[in-house]
Amino acid sequence: MARADGRLNHNLLDEDPLPQDECGVFGVWAPGEEVAKLTFYGLFALQHRGQESAGIATSDGEHIHVYKDVGLVSQVFDEATLNALRGHISIGHCRYSTTGGNQWSNAQPTLGATPHGTVALGHNGNLTNSADLYDQVVSRHGATKFGELAQGNTTDTALVTALLKDQPGDSMEEQALALLPTLKGAFCLVFMDENTLYAARDAQGVRPLVLGRLNNGWVVASEQSALATVGASIIREIEPGELIAIDAAGVRSHQFADPAPARCVFEYVYLARPDANINGRSVYESRVEMGRQLAREDSNDADIVIPVPESGTPAAVGYAEASGLPFAQGFIKNAYVGRTFIQPSQTLRQLGIRLKLNVQDHVVRGKKVVVVDDSIVRGNTQRAIVRMLREAGASEIHVKISSPPIKWPCFYGIDFATRAELIANGATMEEITHAVGADSLAYISEEGMIAATGQPRSTLCTACFSGQYPIELPPEERRGKMLLEQPALPGMPHRRAQTGCEPGPDTEFELDDTEVPLTQEQELEPAERSMYEPTLSGRASGD
């Protein structure tokens, strides 16, 4: 069971659960280095991409060992655990699950046996053809649960791991090249066998993945911040549709699909760390430019500009610069709020966002305030923020949003609310303004947002704003985060849950007031399942 750390929950408004479904992946090949500790620090830098569970796998050339658990990276691992994870290759994963998916059996990396060794695999993204992939598993192995699926894993990652075993080829590299073209949707995979580190990115490059260099090794990671943390220099992004393999012979590259870039624009808006660089463009500078563009498109007679920390800060800097209004810190954020499994009381739930943010009354009292945030999903967070500013004495409150209205669900790795729950779907600007209680409300235009990224429109996925999906979607009855967990449907027997992993806007301001169910495995002491066998050992020869 994850250890509580005494810190407040990231989610502070129970009526406004936010998008979740993204992960951080990390891999290192570095003989002579403490690769588990490098991976730990790499995952620490990627913690913003997944805060539900974490895991690390290592190989010493003969055996693969895995340790994973529910909780933050710093909760899951300690010095003794990391010292036990020996080897020269390591991969790591931090995960954010969808509803019902936060359980130990879904933590990654997953393990499985292949004819050419054991594979440990971590996945960032969401596959759109999971129903088809599960059909393949059933057709090859029958209704009997297979691999990690037999241990209760309900992720599309477990499907990929299971299918890798059955691919043609004289090596795992060849098996991966056979399987990867059959995967549809968004995926960044970091995986390993006993001797080789692999990384692959979907043909659209929806999620970021970068390659870095150590003095005596190589690193792959979701974002370059993780490279900087472990002292690696960035080499390049892994290209859309590319598989790389790293071993004693060096780095090999294979193009398994023709690139058709459709990078997620929401990475620039919110998901990536501000110090990330995606396709040659600084995420921080993109967000500052979004604020500048927002000021050009809509400005008010106001006294100060304040951000909703932390995600609204770069755009607020840009808005203040372009508007000529002074920038101020109207909110102070509690620096020690993080993920925990201690439930707040009803009294604390009623306090809501005040547990996370405090208004500086003397900054906003009597002022006309422009408050900048990155996005609005259901609107409850913005309503609470406006109410706090009113109570602190602000005379006018003008809300500025550095992304367009979110009107459509994401099927590529962000678990937004259902379309019916999105406040911008079906409501007019006047109605949204009234709902959040502001004096005025303005969103950046889609054109302004895209221009701020410095990327051609044709190379970006804007589906959550535009409804235009660059990767073909399956029929409605064969998609959805919980599709494989539902009772059997006609022609779709034995379905299990598909869960993803990416936190969306304002995740830290939302309240999850449900208990984490304990499985039998979770009740065990960590040492009893850290190097679990036989199915998940480096010697697994058949599932």
Coordinates of C-alpha atoms in Angstrom, one line a residue:
M1 CA 0.0 0.0 0.0
A2 CA 1.3 3.5 -0.8
R3 CA 2.6 5.4 2.2
A4 CA 0.8 8.7 2.9
D5 CA 3.1 11.6 3.0
G6 CA 1.0 14.0 5.1
R7 CA 0.5 16.4 2.2
L8 CA -2.8 17.6 0.8
N9 CA -4.4 15.8 -2.1
H10 CA -3.9 17.3 -5.6
N11 CA -7.6 17.2 -6.2
L12 CA -9.5 19.9 -4.2
L13 CA -12.9 20.3 -5.8
D14 CA -14.9 17.1 -5.7
E15 CA -17.5 18.4 -8.2
D16 CA -14.9 19.1 -10.8
P17 CA -12.8 16.0 -11.4
L18 CA -10.2 16.9 -14.1
P19 CA -8.7 15.3 -17.1
Q20 CA -6.3 12.5 -16.3
D21 CA -4.3 10.2 -18.6
E22 CA -0.7 10.8 -19.3
C23 CA 2.5 9.2 -18.2
G24 CA 6.2 9.9 -18.0
V25 CA 8.7 7.3 -19.4
F26 CA 12.4 7.1 -19.0
G27 CA 15.1 4.8 -20.1
V28 CA 18.9 4.6 -19.7
W29 CA 21.7 2.4 -21.1
A30 CA 24.9 3.1 -19.2
P31 CA 27.3 0.4 -18.1
G32 CA 29.1 1.3 -14.9
E33 CA 26.4 3.8 -13.7
E34 CA 23.8 3.4 -11.0
V35 CA 21.0 3.2 -13.6
A36 CA 18.2 2.7 -11.1
K37 CA 19.1 6.0 -9.3
L38 CA 19.4 7.8 -12.7
T39 CA 15.9 6.5 -13.5
F40 CA 14.6 7.6 -10.1
Y41 CA 15.7 11.1 -10.7
G42 CA 14.5 11.1 -14.3
L43 CA 11.1 10.0 -13.1
F44 CA 11.2 12.7 -10.4
A45 CA 11.6 15.3 -13.1
L46 CA 8.6 13.8 -15.0
Q47 CA 6.4 13.5 -11.9
H48 CA 4.0 16.1 -13.4
R49 CA 3.1 13.7 -16.1
G50 CA 1.8 11.0 -13.7
Q51 CA 1.2 10.9 -10.0
E52 CA -0.7 7.7 -9.3
S53 CA 2.0 5.0 -9.5
A54 CA 5.6 4.5 -10.4
G55 CA 7.9 1.7 -11.3
I56 CA 11.5 0.9 -12.4
A57 CA 12.9 -2.2 -14.2
T58 CA 16.6 -3.0 -14.5
S59 CA 18.7 -5.6 -16.2
D60 CA 22.2 -6.9 -15.3
G61 CA 22.5 -8.7 -18.7
E62 CA 21.0 -11.9 -17.3
H63 CA 17.9 -11.1 -15.3
I64 CA 15.3 -8.3 -15.3
H65 CA 14.0 -7.0 -11.9
V66 CA 11.0 -4.8 -11.4
Y67 CA 9.8 -2.7 -8.5
K68 CA 6.5 -0.8 -8.7
D69 CA 3.8 0.5 -6.4
V70 CA 1.0 3.0 -6.1
G71 CA 2.2 6.5 -5.1
L72 CA 4.6 9.3 -6.0
V73 CA 8.1 8.4 -7.1
S74 CA 9.4 9.6 -3.8
Q75 CA 6.9 7.4 -2.0
V76 CA 7.5 4.3 -3.9
F77 CA 11.3 4.2 -3.8
D78 CA 13.9 4.4 -1.1
E79 CA 17.7 4.0 -1.0
A80 CA 17.5 0.3 -0.2
T81 CA 15.1 -0.5 -3.0
L82 CA 17.2 1.4 -5.6
N83 CA 20.4 -0.3 -4.4
A84 CA 18.8 -3.7 -5.0
L85 CA 17.9 -2.7 -8.6
R86 CA 21.3 -3.4 -10.2
G87 CA 22.3 -3.5 -13.8
H88 CA 23.4 -1.4 -16.8
I89 CA 19.9 -0.9 -18.4
S90 CA 16.9 0.6 -16.7
I91 CA 13.5 1.9 -17.7
G92 CA 11.0 3.8 -15.5
H93 CA 7.4 4.9 -15.6
C94 CA 5.1 7.2 -13.6
R95 CA 1.4 6.9 -14.3
Y96 CA -1.8 8.8 -14.0
S97 CA -4.7 6.4 -14.3
T98 CA -8.3 6.9 -15.4
T99 CA -11.3 6.2 -13.1
G100 CA -11.0 2.7 -11.6
G101 CA -7.5 2.2 -13.0
N102 CA -5.4 3.3 -10.0
Q103 CA -4.4 -0.1 -8.7
W104 CA -1.2 -1.9 -8.2
S105 CA -1.7 -4.4 -11.0
N106 CA -1.9 -1.6 -13.5
A107 CA 1.4 0.0 -12.4
Q108 CA 4.2 -0.1 -15.0
P109 CA 6.6 -1.3 -16.4
T110 CA 4.8 -4.5 -17.5
L111 CA 6.8 -7.7 -18.0
G112 CA 6.4 -10.6 -20.3
A113 CA 8.2 -13.5 -21.9
T114 CA 9.2 -13.6 -25.6
P115 CA 11.2 -16.3 -27.5
H116 CA 14.2 -13.9 -27.4
G117 CA 14.1 -12.9 -23.7
T118 CA 12.0 -11.0 -21.2
V119 CA 10.5 -7.6 -22.1
A120 CA 9.8 -4.8 -19.6
L121 CA 7.7 -2.1 -21.1
G122 CA 6.4 1.4 -20.2
H123 CA 3.9 3.3 -22.3
N124 CA 2.8 7.0 -22.5
G125 CA -0.3 7.7 -24.5
N126 CA -3.5 5.8 -25.4
L127 CA -4.2 3.3 -28.2
T128 CA -7.4 3.6 -30.2
N129 CA -7.5 0.0 -31.4
S130 CA -7.3 -1.7 -28.0
A131 CA -10.5 -3.7 -28.8
D132 CA -8.8 -5.1 -32.0
L133 CA -5.6 -5.9 -30.1
Y134 CA -7.5 -7.7 -27.4
D135 CA -9.3 -9.7 -30.1
Q136 CA -5.8 -10.8 -31.3
V137 CA -4.9 -11.9 -27.9
V138 CA -8.1 -13.9 -27.6
S139 CA -7.7 -15.5 -31.0
R140 CA -4.2 -16.6 -30.3
H141 CA -4.5 -17.7 -26.7
G142 CA -8.3 -18.2 -26.2
A143 CA -10.3 -16.6 -23.5
T144 CA -7.7 -17.7 -20.9
K145 CA -6.1 -14.7 -19.4
F146 CA -2.6 -14.3 -20.6
G147 CA 0.6 -12.6 -19.2
E148 CA -0.1 -9.6 -17.0
L149 CA -3.7 -9.7 -18.1
A150 CA -3.9 -12.8 -15.9
Q151 CA -2.7 -10.8 -12.9
G152 CA -5.4 -8.2 -13.2
N153 CA -3.6 -5.7 -15.4
T154 CA -6.3 -3.8 -17.3
T155 CA -4.2 -1.5 -19.5
D156 CA -3.5 -1.3 -23.2
T157 CA 0.1 -1.6 -22.2
A158 CA -0.5 -5.2 -21.1
L159 CA -2.0 -5.9 -24.5
V160 CA 1.2 -4.6 -26.3
T161 CA 3.4 -6.7 -24.0
A162 CA 1.3 -9.8 -24.5
L163 CA 1.3 -9.4 -28.3
L164 CA 5.0 -8.8 -28.6
K165 CA 5.6 -12.5 -27.7
D166 CA 3.8 -13.7 -30.9
Q167 CA 5.4 -11.5 -33.5
P168 CA 7.6 -13.0 -36.2
G169 CA 11.3 -12.3 -36.1
D170 CA 14.7 -13.6 -35.0
S171 CA 15.2 -11.0 -32.3
M172 CA 13.0 -8.7 -30.1
E173 CA 14.0 -5.9 -32.4
E174 CA 12.5 -7.6 -35.4
Q175 CA 9.4 -8.6 -33.3
A176 CA 8.9 -4.9 -32.3
L177 CA 9.2 -3.8 -35.9
A178 CA 6.5 -6.3 -36.8
L179 CA 4.1 -5.2 -34.0
L180 CA 4.5 -1.4 -34.0
P181 CA 2.8 -0.7 -37.3
T182 CA -0.3 -2.5 -36.0
L183 CA -0.7 -0.1 -33.1
K184 CA -3.0 2.8 -33.6
G185 CA -3.4 6.0 -31.6
A186 CA -0.8 7.8 -29.5
F187 CA 2.1 5.9 -28.0
C188 CA 5.6 6.5 -26.7
L189 CA 7.1 3.2 -25.7
V190 CA 10.3 2.7 -23.7
F191 CA 11.1 -1.0 -23.3
M192 CA 14.1 -3.3 -22.7
D193 CA 15.2 -6.9 -22.8
E194 CA 18.2 -8.3 -20.9
N195 CA 20.7 -6.5 -23.1
T196 CA 19.0 -3.8 -25.2
L197 CA 17.1 -0.5 -24.5
Y198 CA 14.3 0.4 -27.0
A199 CA 12.2 3.4 -27.6
A200 CA 9.4 4.0 -30.1
R201 CA 7.0 6.8 -31.0
D202 CA 3.8 6.7 -33.0
A203 CA 3.7 8.0 -36.6
Q204 CA 1.9 11.2 -35.5
G205 CA 4.3 11.9 -32.7
V206 CA 1.4 12.9 -30.5
R207 CA 3.4 12.8 -27.3
P208 CA 7.0 14.0 -26.9
L209 CA 10.0 11.6 -26.6
V210 CA 13.7 12.7 -26.7
L211 CA 17.1 11.0 -26.9
G212 CA 20.0 12.2 -24.7
R213 CA 23.7 11.4 -24.2
L214 CA 25.6 10.6 -21.1
N215 CA 29.4 10.4 -20.9
N216 CA 29.2 6.6 -21.0
G217 CA 25.7 5.9 -22.1
W218 CA 22.3 7.0 -23.5
V219 CA 19.0 8.2 -22.1
V220 CA 15.5 8.4 -23.5
A221 CA 12.8 10.4 -21.8
S222 CA 9.4 12.0 -22.3
E223 CA 10.8 15.5 -21.8
Q224 CA 14.3 17.0 -21.9
S225 CA 13.9 18.2 -18.3
A226 CA 14.6 14.6 -17.3
L227 CA 17.8 14.6 -19.3
A228 CA 19.0 17.8 -17.6
T229 CA 18.2 16.3 -14.2
V230 CA 20.5 13.3 -14.8
G231 CA 23.2 15.4 -16.5
A232 CA 22.5 14.1 -20.0
S233 CA 22.8 16.4 -23.1
I234 CA 20.0 16.4 -25.6
I235 CA 20.7 14.8 -29.0
R236 CA 17.3 15.0 -30.7
E237 CA 13.7 14.1 -30.6
I238 CA 12.8 10.5 -31.5
E239 CA 11.0 11.0 -34.8
P240 CA 7.4 10.1 -35.4
G241 CA 7.2 6.5 -36.6
E242 CA 10.8 5.7 -35.4
L243 CA 12.1 2.8 -33.3
I244 CA 15.6 3.1 -31.8
A245 CA 17.6 0.3 -30.2
I246 CA 20.6 0.9 -27.9
D247 CA 23.1 -1.7 -26.8
A248 CA 26.9 -2.3 -26.8
A249 CA 27.0 -1.9 -30.6
G250 CA 25.6 1.7 -30.3
V251 CA 22.3 3.3 -31.4
R252 CA 20.3 1.8 -34.3
S253 CA 17.3 3.6 -35.9
H254 CA 14.4 2.0 -37.8
Q255 CA 11.5 3.8 -39.5
F256 CA 8.5 1.5 -39.0
A257 CA 5.9 4.0 -40.3
D258 CA 5.9 7.1 -42.5
P259 CA 5.8 10.2 -40.3
A260 CA 2.5 12.1 -40.3
P261 CA 3.1 14.7 -37.5
A262 CA 0.1 15.6 -35.4
R263 CA 1.7 16.7 -32.2
C264 CA -0.6 17.5 -29.3
V265 CA -1.1 21.2 -29.0
F266 CA -2.2 20.8 -25.4
E267 CA 1.4 19.8 -24.6
Y268 CA 2.3 23.5 -25.4
V269 CA -0.7 24.8 -23.5
Y270 CA -0.5 22.8 -20.3
L271 CA 0.8 19.2 -20.2
A272 CA 4.6 19.6 -20.7
R273 CA 6.9 21.3 -18.1
P274 CA 7.6 25.0 -19.0
D275 CA 11.3 24.1 -19.6
A276 CA 10.4 21.5 -22.2
N277 CA 11.2 22.0 -25.9
I278 CA 9.0 20.3 -28.4
N279 CA 10.0 20.2 -32.1
G280 CA 12.4 23.1 -31.6
R281 CA 10.0 25.4 -29.8
S282 CA 10.3 26.3 -26.1
V283 CA 7.1 25.5 -24.3
Y284 CA 7.7 28.4 -21.9
E285 CA 8.0 30.9 -24.8
S286 CA 5.0 29.4 -26.4
R287 CA 2.9 30.0 -23.3
V288 CA 4.3 33.6 -22.9
E289 CA 3.4 34.3 -26.5
M290 CA -0.1 32.9 -25.9
G291 CA -0.5 35.5 -23.2
R292 CA 0.8 38.2 -25.5
Q293 CA -1.6 37.1 -28.2
L294 CA -4.5 37.0 -25.8
A295 CA -3.8 40.6 -24.8
R296 CA -3.8 41.6 -28.4
E297 CA -7.1 39.9 -29.1
D298 CA -8.9 41.0 -25.9
S299 CA -7.8 43.6 -23.3
N300 CA -9.5 45.4 -20.5
D301 CA -9.1 48.6 -18.5
A302 CA -7.5 47.0 -15.5
D303 CA -5.0 47.7 -12.7
I304 CA -3.1 44.4 -12.4
V305 CA -2.6 41.0 -14.1
I306 CA -2.3 37.9 -11.9
P307 CA -1.9 34.3 -12.8
V308 CA -3.5 31.1 -11.5
P309 CA -0.3 29.4 -10.4
E310 CA 1.5 27.6 -11.7
S311 CA 0.1 26.7 -15.1
G312 CA -1.2 30.2 -15.8
T313 CA 2.0 32.0 -14.9
P314 CA 3.8 32.2 -18.3
A315 CA 0.7 33.3 -20.1
A316 CA 0.1 36.0 -17.5
V317 CA 3.7 37.2 -17.9
G318 CA 3.0 37.6 -21.7
Y319 CA -0.4 39.2 -21.1
A320 CA 1.2 41.8 -18.8
E321 CA 4.0 42.5 -21.2
A322 CA 1.7 43.1 -24.2
S323 CA -1.0 45.0 -22.3
G324 CA 1.4 47.2 -20.4
L325 CA -0.4 46.3 -17.1
P326 CA 1.7 45.5 -14.0
F327 CA 2.2 41.8 -13.2
A328 CA 1.4 40.8 -9.6
Q329 CA 1.3 37.6 -7.5
G330 CA -2.3 37.7 -6.4
F331 CA -2.3 34.0 -5.2
I332 CA 0.2 32.3 -3.0
K333 CA 0.4 28.5 -3.6
N334 CA 1.0 26.0 -0.8
A335 CA 4.3 24.5 -1.9
Y336 CA 3.8 21.3 0.0
V337 CA 0.6 20.1 -1.7
G338 CA 1.1 16.7 -3.4
R339 CA -0.6 13.4 -4.0
T340 CA -1.6 11.5 -0.9
F341 CA -4.1 8.8 0.1
I342 CA -5.4 10.6 3.2
Q343 CA -9.0 11.7 2.6
P344 CA -9.9 15.3 3.6
S345 CA -12.8 15.7 6.0
Q346 CA -16.1 17.2 4.8
T347 CA -15.0 20.5 6.4
L348 CA -11.8 20.5 4.4
R349 CA -13.8 19.6 1.2
Q350 CA -15.9 22.7 1.8
L351 CA -12.8 24.8 2.0
G352 CA -12.0 23.5 -1.5
I353 CA -9.4 25.4 -3.4
R354 CA -8.4 27.5 -0.3
L355 CA -6.4 24.5 0.9
K356 CA -4.2 25.0 -2.2
L357 CA -4.2 28.8 -2.9
N358 CA -4.4 31.9 -0.7
V359 CA -5.3 35.3 -2.0
Q360 CA -3.1 38.2 -1.1
D361 CA -5.8 40.6 -0.1
H362 CA -3.6 43.7 -0.1
V363 CA -2.6 43.0 -3.7
V364 CA -6.2 42.7 -5.2
R365 CA -8.3 44.8 -2.8
G366 CA -10.0 47.6 -4.7
K367 CA -8.3 46.6 -7.9
K368 CA -9.6 45.8 -11.4
V369 CA -8.0 42.4 -11.8
V370 CA -7.1 40.4 -15.0
V371 CA -6.7 36.7 -13.9
V372 CA -5.0 34.4 -16.4
D373 CA -5.4 30.7 -16.6
D374 CA -4.5 28.0 -19.2
S375 CA -7.9 26.4 -19.7
I376 CA -11.5 25.9 -18.5
V377 CA -13.0 22.4 -18.4
R378 CA -16.1 22.3 -16.3
G379 CA -15.7 25.8 -14.8
N380 CA -15.9 25.0 -11.1
T381 CA -12.3 25.8 -10.5
Q382 CA -12.6 29.2 -12.1
R383 CA -15.8 29.9 -10.2
A384 CA -14.0 29.2 -6.9
I385 CA -11.1 31.5 -7.9
V386 CA -13.4 34.3 -8.9
R387 CA -15.3 33.9 -5.6
M388 CA -12.0 34.1 -3.6
L389 CA -11.0 37.3 -5.4
R390 CA -14.4 38.9 -4.8
E391 CA -14.2 38.1 -1.1
A392 CA -10.7 39.6 -1.0
G393 CA -12.1 42.9 -2.3
A394 CA -11.3 42.9 -6.0
S395 CA -13.6 45.5 -7.7
E396 CA -13.6 43.8 -11.1
I397 CA -12.5 40.4 -12.3
H398 CA -11.7 39.7 -15.9
V399 CA -10.8 36.1 -16.7
K400 CA -8.5 35.4 -19.6
I401 CA -7.8 31.8 -20.9
S402 CA -4.7 31.1 -22.9
S403 CA -6.4 28.2 -24.9
P404 CA -9.6 28.1 -26.9
P405 CA -12.8 26.5 -25.4
I406 CA -12.4 22.8 -24.9
K407 CA -15.4 21.2 -26.6
W408 CA -14.3 17.7 -27.6
P409 CA -13.0 14.6 -25.8
C410 CA -9.4 13.3 -26.4
F411 CA -8.8 9.8 -27.5
Y412 CA -5.0 10.1 -27.6
G413 CA -4.0 10.2 -24.0
I414 CA -5.9 12.9 -22.1
D415 CA -9.0 11.8 -20.2
F416 CA -11.1 15.0 -20.5
A417 CA -14.6 15.1 -19.1
T418 CA -17.4 13.8 -21.2
R419 CA -18.5 16.2 -23.9
A420 CA -21.8 16.8 -22.0
E421 CA -19.7 17.9 -18.9
L422 CA -17.5 20.4 -20.8
I423 CA -18.8 23.9 -19.9
A424 CA -17.9 25.3 -23.4
N425 CA -20.0 22.7 -25.2
G426 CA -23.4 24.2 -25.8
A427 CA -23.0 27.3 -23.6
T428 CA -22.6 30.8 -24.9
M429 CA -19.7 33.1 -23.8
E430 CA -22.3 35.1 -21.8
E431 CA -23.5 32.0 -20.1
I432 CA -20.0 30.8 -19.2
T433 CA -19.1 34.3 -17.9
H434 CA -22.1 34.2 -15.7
A435 CA -21.4 30.7 -14.6
V436 CA -17.9 31.5 -13.3
G437 CA -19.0 34.8 -11.9
A438 CA -16.6 37.0 -13.7
D439 CA -17.2 40.5 -15.1
S440 CA -15.8 39.4 -18.4
L441 CA -14.3 36.3 -20.0
A442 CA -12.1 35.8 -23.0
Y443 CA -10.4 32.8 -24.7
I444 CA -7.5 33.0 -27.1
S445 CA -8.4 32.2 -30.6
E446 CA -7.4 28.8 -32.1
E447 CA -5.3 30.7 -34.7
G448 CA -3.6 32.7 -32.0
M449 CA -2.8 29.6 -29.9
I450 CA -1.4 27.8 -33.0
A451 CA 0.7 30.8 -34.0
A452 CA 2.2 30.9 -30.5
T453 CA 3.5 27.4 -30.8
G454 CA 5.5 28.3 -33.9
Q455 CA 4.3 25.0 -35.6
P456 CA 2.4 24.7 -38.8
R457 CA -1.3 23.9 -38.2
S458 CA -1.0 20.8 -40.3
T459 CA 1.5 19.2 -37.9
L460 CA -0.6 19.7 -34.7
C461 CA -3.5 17.8 -33.2
T462 CA -6.2 20.3 -32.1
A463 CA -9.0 17.8 -31.7
C464 CA -10.1 18.9 -28.2
F465 CA -10.7 22.4 -29.5
S466 CA -11.7 21.7 -33.1
G467 CA -13.2 18.2 -33.1
Q468 CA -10.9 17.3 -36.0
Y469 CA -9.2 14.0 -35.1
P470 CA -6.0 13.3 -37.1
I471 CA -6.0 9.6 -36.3
E472 CA -9.0 7.6 -37.4
L473 CA -11.3 6.5 -34.5
P474 CA -13.0 3.2 -34.3
P475 CA -16.8 3.0 -33.9
E476 CA -18.1 4.3 -30.6
E477 CA -18.9 0.8 -29.3
R478 CA -15.3 -0.2 -29.7
R479 CA -13.6 2.8 -28.0
G480 CA -13.6 4.4 -24.6
K481 CA -11.4 4.4 -21.5
M482 CA -13.5 1.7 -19.8
L483 CA -14.5 -0.3 -22.9
L484 CA -12.7 -3.5 -21.9
E485 CA -14.1 -3.4 -18.4
Q486 CA -17.7 -3.4 -19.4
P487 CA -19.8 -6.5 -19.6
A488 CA -19.4 -8.5 -22.9
L489 CA -21.0 -6.8 -25.9
P490 CA -22.2 -8.5 -29.0
G491 CA -19.1 -9.7 -30.9
M492 CA -16.8 -8.4 -28.1
P493 CA -16.5 -11.0 -25.4
H494 CA -14.1 -11.1 -22.5
R495 CA -13.5 -7.3 -22.5
R496 CA -11.2 -5.8 -19.9
A497 CA -10.4 -2.3 -18.9
Q498 CA -8.3 0.1 -20.9
T499 CA -6.7 2.8 -18.8
G500 CA -4.5 5.6 -19.6
C501 CA -2.4 8.1 -17.7
E502 CA -2.3 11.9 -18.3
P503 CA -3.2 14.7 -15.8
G504 CA -5.2 17.5 -17.4
P505 CA -5.8 21.1 -16.4
D506 CA -6.2 22.0 -12.8
T507 CA -5.7 18.4 -11.6
E508 CA -4.0 19.8 -8.5
F509 CA -7.1 21.8 -7.6
E510 CA -9.5 18.8 -7.8
L511 CA -10.7 16.5 -5.0
D512 CA -10.8 12.7 -5.3
D513 CA -12.9 11.8 -2.2
T514 CA -13.0 8.0 -3.0
E515 CA -10.8 5.5 -1.2
V516 CA -8.2 3.6 -3.1
P517 CA -9.4 -0.1 -3.1
L518 CA -6.9 -2.5 -1.6
T519 CA -6.1 -5.5 -3.6
Q520 CA -4.4 -8.6 -2.1
E521 CA -1.1 -7.5 -3.6
Q522 CA -1.4 -4.0 -2.2
E523 CA -1.8 -5.3 1.3
L524 CA 1.5 -7.1 1.1
E525 CA 4.7 -5.4 2.3
P526 CA 6.7 -3.9 -0.6
A527 CA 9.6 -6.3 0.0
E528 CA 7.2 -9.2 -0.6
R529 CA 6.4 -8.2 -4.1
S530 CA 9.3 -6.1 -5.3
M531 CA 11.1 -8.7 -7.3
Y532 CA 8.0 -10.7 -8.0
E533 CA 8.3 -14.2 -9.6
P534 CA 7.8 -16.4 -11.5
T535 CA 5.8 -14.5 -14.1
L536 CA 7.6 -11.3 -13.7
S537 CA 11.2 -12.4 -13.3
G538 CA 14.0 -12.0 -15.7
R539 CA 13.9 -15.8 -16.1
A540 CA 10.3 -15.9 -17.3
S541 CA 10.3 -18.3 -20.2
G542 CA 6.6 -18.8 -20.8
D543 CA 3.3 -17.2 -19.7

